[in-house]
Coordinates of C-alpha atoms and ligand atoms in Angstrom, one line a residue:
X654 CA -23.6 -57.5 -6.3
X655 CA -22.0 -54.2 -6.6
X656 CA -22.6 -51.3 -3.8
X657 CA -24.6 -48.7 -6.0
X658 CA -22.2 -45.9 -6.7
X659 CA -23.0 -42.1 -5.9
X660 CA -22.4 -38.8 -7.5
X661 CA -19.8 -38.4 -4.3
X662 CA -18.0 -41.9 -4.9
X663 CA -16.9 -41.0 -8.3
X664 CA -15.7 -37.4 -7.7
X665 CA -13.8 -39.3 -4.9
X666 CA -11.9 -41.8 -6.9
X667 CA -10.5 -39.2 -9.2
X668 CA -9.2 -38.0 -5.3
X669 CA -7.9 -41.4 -4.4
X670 CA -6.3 -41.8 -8.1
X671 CA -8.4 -44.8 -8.9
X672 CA -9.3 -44.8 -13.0
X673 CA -13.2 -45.1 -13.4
X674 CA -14.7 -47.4 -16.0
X675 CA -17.7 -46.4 -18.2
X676 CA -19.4 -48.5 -21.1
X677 CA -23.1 -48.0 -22.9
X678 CA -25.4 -50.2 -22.5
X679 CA -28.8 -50.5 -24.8
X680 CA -30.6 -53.3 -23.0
X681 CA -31.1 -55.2 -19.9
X682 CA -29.2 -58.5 -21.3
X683 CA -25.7 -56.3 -21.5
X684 CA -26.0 -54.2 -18.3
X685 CA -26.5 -56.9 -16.5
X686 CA -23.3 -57.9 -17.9
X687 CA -21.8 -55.0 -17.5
X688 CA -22.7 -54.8 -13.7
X689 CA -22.2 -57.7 -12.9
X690 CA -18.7 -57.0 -14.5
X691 CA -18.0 -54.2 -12.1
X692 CA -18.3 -51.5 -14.9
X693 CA -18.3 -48.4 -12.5
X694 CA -21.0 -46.3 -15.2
X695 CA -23.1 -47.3 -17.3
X696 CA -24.1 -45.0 -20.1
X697 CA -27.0 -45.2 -22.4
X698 CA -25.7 -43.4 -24.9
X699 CA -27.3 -41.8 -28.0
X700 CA -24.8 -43.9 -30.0
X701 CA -27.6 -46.3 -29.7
X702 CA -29.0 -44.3 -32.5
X703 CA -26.0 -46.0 -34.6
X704 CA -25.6 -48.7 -33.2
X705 CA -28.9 -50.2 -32.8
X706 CA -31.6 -48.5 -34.1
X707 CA -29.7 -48.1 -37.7
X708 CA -29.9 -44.7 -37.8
X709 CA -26.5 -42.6 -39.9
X710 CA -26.0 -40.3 -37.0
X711 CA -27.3 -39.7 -33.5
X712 CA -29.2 -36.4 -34.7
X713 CA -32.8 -38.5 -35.4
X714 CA -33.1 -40.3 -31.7
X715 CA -35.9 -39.6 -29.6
X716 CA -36.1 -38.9 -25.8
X717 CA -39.1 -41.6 -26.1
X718 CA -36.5 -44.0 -27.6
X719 CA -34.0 -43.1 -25.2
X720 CA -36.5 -43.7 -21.9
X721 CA -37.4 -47.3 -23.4
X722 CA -33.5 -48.2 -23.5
X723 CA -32.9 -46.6 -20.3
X724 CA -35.2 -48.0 -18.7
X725 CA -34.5 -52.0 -19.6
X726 CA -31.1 -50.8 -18.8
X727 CA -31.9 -50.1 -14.9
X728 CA -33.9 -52.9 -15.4
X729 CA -31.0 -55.4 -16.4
X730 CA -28.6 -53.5 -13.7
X731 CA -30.6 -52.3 -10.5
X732 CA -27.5 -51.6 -9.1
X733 CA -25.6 -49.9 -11.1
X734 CA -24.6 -46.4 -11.8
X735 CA -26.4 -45.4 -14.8
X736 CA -26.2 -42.2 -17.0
X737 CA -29.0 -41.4 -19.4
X738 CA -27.6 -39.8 -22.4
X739 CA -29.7 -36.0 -23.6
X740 CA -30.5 -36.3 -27.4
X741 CA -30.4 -33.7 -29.7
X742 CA -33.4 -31.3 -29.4
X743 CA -33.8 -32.3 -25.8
X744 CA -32.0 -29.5 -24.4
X745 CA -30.9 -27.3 -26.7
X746 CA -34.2 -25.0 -26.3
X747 CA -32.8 -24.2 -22.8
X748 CA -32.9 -25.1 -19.1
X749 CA -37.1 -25.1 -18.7
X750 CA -37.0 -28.4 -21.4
X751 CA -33.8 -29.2 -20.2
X752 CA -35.2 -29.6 -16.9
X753 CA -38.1 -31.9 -17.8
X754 CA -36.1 -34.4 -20.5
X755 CA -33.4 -34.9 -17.5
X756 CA -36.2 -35.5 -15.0
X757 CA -38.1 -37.9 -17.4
X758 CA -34.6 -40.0 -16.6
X759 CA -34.7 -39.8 -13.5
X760 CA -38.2 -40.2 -12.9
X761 CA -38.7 -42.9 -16.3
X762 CA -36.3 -44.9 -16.5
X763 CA -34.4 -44.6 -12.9
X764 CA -31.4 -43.3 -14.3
X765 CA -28.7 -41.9 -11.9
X766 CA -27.7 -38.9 -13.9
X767 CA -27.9 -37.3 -17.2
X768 CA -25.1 -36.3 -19.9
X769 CA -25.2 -33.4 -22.6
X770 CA -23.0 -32.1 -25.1
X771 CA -21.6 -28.2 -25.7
X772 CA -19.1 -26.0 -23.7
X773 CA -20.2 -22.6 -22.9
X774 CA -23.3 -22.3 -24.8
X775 CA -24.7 -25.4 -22.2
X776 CA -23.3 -23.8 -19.2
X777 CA -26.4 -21.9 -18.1
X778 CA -28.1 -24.8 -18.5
X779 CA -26.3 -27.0 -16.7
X780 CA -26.3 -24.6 -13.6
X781 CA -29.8 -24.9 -13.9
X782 CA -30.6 -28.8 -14.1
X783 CA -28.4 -29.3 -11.4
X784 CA -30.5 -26.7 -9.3
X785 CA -33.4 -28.9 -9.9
X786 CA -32.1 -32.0 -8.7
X787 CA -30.2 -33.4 -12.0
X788 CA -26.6 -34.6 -11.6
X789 CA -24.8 -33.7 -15.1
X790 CA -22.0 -35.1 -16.9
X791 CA -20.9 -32.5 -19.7
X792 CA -19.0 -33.7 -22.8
X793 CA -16.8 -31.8 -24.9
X794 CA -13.9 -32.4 -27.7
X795 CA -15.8 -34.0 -30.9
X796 CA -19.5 -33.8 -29.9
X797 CA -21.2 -36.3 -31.7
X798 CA -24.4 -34.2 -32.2
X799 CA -22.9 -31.2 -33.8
X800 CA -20.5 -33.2 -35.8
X801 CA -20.8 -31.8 -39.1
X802 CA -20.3 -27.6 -37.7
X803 CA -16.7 -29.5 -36.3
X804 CA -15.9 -30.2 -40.1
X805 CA -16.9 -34.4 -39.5
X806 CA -16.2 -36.9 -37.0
X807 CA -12.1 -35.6 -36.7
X808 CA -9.9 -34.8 -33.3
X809 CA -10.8 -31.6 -32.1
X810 CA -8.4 -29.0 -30.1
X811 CA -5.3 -29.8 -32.4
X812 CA -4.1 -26.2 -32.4
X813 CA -3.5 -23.5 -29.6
X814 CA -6.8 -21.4 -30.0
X815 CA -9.4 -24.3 -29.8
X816 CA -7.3 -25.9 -27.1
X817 CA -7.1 -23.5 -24.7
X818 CA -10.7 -22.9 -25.6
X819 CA -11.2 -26.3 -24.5
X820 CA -9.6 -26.0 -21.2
X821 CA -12.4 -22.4 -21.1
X822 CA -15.2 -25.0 -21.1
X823 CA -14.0 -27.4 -19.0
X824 CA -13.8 -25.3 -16.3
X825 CA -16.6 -23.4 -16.9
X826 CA -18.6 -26.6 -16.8
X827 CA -17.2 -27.4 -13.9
X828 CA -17.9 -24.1 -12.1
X829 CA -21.7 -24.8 -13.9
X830 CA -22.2 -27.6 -11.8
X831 CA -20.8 -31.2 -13.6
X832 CA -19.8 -34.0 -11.6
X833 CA -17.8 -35.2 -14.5
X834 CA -16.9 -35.0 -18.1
X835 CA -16.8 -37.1 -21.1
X836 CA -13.7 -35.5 -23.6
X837 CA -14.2 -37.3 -27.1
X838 CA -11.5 -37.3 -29.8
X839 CA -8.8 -35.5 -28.6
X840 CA -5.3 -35.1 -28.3
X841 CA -3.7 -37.2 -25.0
X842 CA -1.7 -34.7 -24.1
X843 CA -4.9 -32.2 -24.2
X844 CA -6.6 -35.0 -22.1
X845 CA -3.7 -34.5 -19.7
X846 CA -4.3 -30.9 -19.1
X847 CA -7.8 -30.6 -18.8
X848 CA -7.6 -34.0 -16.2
X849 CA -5.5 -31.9 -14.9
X850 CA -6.8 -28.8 -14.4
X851 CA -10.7 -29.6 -13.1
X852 CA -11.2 -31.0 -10.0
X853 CA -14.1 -32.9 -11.3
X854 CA -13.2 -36.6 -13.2
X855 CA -12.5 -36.9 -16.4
X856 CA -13.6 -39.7 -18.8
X857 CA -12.1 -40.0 -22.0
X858 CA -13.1 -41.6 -25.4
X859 CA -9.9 -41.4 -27.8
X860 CA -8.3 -38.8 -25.3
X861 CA -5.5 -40.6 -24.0
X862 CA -4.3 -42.4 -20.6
X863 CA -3.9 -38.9 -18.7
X864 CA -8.1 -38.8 -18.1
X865 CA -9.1 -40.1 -15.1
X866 CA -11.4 -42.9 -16.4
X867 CA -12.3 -44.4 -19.8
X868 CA -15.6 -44.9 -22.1
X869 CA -16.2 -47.1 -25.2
X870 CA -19.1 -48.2 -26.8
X871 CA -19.5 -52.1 -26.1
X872 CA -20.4 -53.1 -29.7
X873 CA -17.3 -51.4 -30.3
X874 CA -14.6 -52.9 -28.0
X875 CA -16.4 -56.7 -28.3
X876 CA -16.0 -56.4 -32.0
X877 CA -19.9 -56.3 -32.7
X878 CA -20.4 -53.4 -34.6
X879 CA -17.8 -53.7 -37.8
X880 CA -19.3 -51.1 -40.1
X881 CA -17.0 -48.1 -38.5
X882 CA -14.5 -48.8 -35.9
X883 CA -13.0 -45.3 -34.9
X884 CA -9.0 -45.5 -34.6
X885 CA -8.8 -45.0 -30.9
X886 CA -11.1 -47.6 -29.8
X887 CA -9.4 -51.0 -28.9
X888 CA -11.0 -54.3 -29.5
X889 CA -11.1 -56.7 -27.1
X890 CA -12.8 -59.8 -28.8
X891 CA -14.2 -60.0 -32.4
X892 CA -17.8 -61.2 -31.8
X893 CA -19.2 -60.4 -34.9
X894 CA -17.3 -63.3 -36.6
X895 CA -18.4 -66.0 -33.8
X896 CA -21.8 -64.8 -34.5
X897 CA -21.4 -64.9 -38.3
X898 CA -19.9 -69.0 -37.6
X899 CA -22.5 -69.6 -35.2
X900 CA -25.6 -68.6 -37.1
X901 CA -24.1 -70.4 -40.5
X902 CA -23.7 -73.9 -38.0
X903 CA -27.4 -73.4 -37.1
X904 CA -28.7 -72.6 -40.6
X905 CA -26.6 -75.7 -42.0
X906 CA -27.6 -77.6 -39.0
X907 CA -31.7 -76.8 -39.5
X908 CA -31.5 -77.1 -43.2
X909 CA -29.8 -80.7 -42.8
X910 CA -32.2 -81.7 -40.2
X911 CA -29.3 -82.1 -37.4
X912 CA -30.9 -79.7 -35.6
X913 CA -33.0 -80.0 -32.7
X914 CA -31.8 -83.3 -32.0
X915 CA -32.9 -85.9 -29.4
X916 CA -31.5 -84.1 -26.7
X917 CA -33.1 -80.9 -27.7
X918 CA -36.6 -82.2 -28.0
X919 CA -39.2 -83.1 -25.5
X920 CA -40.3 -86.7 -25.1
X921 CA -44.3 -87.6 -25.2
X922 CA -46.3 -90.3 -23.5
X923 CA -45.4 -93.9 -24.4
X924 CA -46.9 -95.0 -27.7
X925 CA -48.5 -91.6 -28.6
X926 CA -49.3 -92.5 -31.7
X927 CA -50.9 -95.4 -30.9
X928 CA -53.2 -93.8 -27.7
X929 CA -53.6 -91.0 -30.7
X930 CA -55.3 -93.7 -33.0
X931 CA -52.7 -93.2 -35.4
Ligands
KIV1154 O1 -23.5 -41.8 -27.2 C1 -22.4 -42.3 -26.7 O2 -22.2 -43.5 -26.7 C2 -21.4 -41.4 -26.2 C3 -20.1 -41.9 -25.9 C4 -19.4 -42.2 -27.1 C5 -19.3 -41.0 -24.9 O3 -21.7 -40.2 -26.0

């Protein structure tokens, strides 16, 4: 098994140069996976909303639904590094309810830290969950939660103003207290600055090769989730068509009676039927 990371491990392999590796994770089947894997982060993210829950947006999910996927997450991965993800409405009322939906996963579901979305406006925040005890990844660009005041799920910080606002709030989120950064849906070149310009890592999600470490959802890059596959992720298998084969083999396979078989059935007593008085 993996040597549990720390808070202090990651800042330090943005130091030695070493690219960090984040994926969600919903349940305990896939972060075990994922651990055992040697995914660096694991990050329950409110994407679950989407992507398992069947929800149109992240907006609806709970912080109860979120502790009972965190939790079989830690539970599937006791080792690994994993980051709770803040749903809407969790934080947004400032630090005091900030404060106790982080701790719930810490305390909950065993998470390892917590992530939020918003540049300046979470800053105070921030400051003040990490006071308390909370590590914090921030996450800026295309924010998910606040996706239809961006104009839709589009690349953000495309021209001058928003991007050197952009660089504003990543250092101002460093100087609030993050460890590290998710930047969603942005220009590489962007990507490049900001990695740049914080001392604090970088992960990206469709913000090029010049962040210090990487994020996709899993449904996403093992081809499970075919509904919506933003541009910028990058498949690496196509499971939901090996599902689809699979599950028509077993339905022709049941409906035929080829399935269970002899070696998929138990075997009874000798001359059952007859001990049975049948
Ligand atoms: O909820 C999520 O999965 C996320 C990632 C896309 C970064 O926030």
């Amino acid at each position: 098994m993996q040597k549990h990371k720390t808070v202090a491990g990651i800042i330090a392999m943005k130091k030695k140069g070493e690219k960090i590796t984040m994926l969600t994770a919903y349940d305990a089947g896939m972060s075990s996976m994922l651990a055992d894997a040697g995914v660096d982060m694991l990050l329950v993210g409110d994407s679950l909303g989407m992507v398992v829950l069947g929800y149109d947006s992240t907006v609806p999910v709970t912080m109860d639904e979120m502790i009972h996927h965190a939790s079989a997450v830690r539970r599937g991965a006791p080792g690994a590094f994993v980051v709770g993800d803040m749903p809407f409405g969790s934080y947004q009322t400032g630090a005091r309810d900030a404060i106790i939906n982080g701790g719930r996963f810490l305390k909950e579901a065993g998470c390892d830290a917590v992530k939020l979305e918003g540049g300046f406006e979470v800053c105070d925040t921030v400051t003040a969950m990490v006071r308390a005890g909370i590590s914090v990844v921030g996450h800026i660009g295309l924010t998910p939660q606040t996706a239809t005041q961006l104009g839709g799920y589009k690349v953000q910080g495309r021209d001058i103003d928003s991007a050197r606002k952009m660089i504003e709030e990543a250092r101002a989120l460093e100087e609030a207290g993050v460890f590290a950064m998710v930047l969603e849906c942005i220009p590489a070149e962007l990507g490049k600055i900001i990695s740049e310009e914080i001392a604090v890592p970088t992960i990206g999600i469709g913000a090029g090769e010049g962040c210090d470490g990487q994020v996709l959802v899993t449904h996403d890059m093992l081809g499970m989730f075919d509904k919506f596959i933003p541009s910028f992720v990058k498949s690496y298998c196509r499971l939901a068509p090996m599902i689809k084969e699979a599950v028509d083999s077993y339905n022709s396979e049941v409906r035929s009676g080829g399935f269970p078989d002899e070696a998929h059935s138990f075997s009874s007593a000798p001359e059952l039927r007859k001990l049975l008085g049948l």
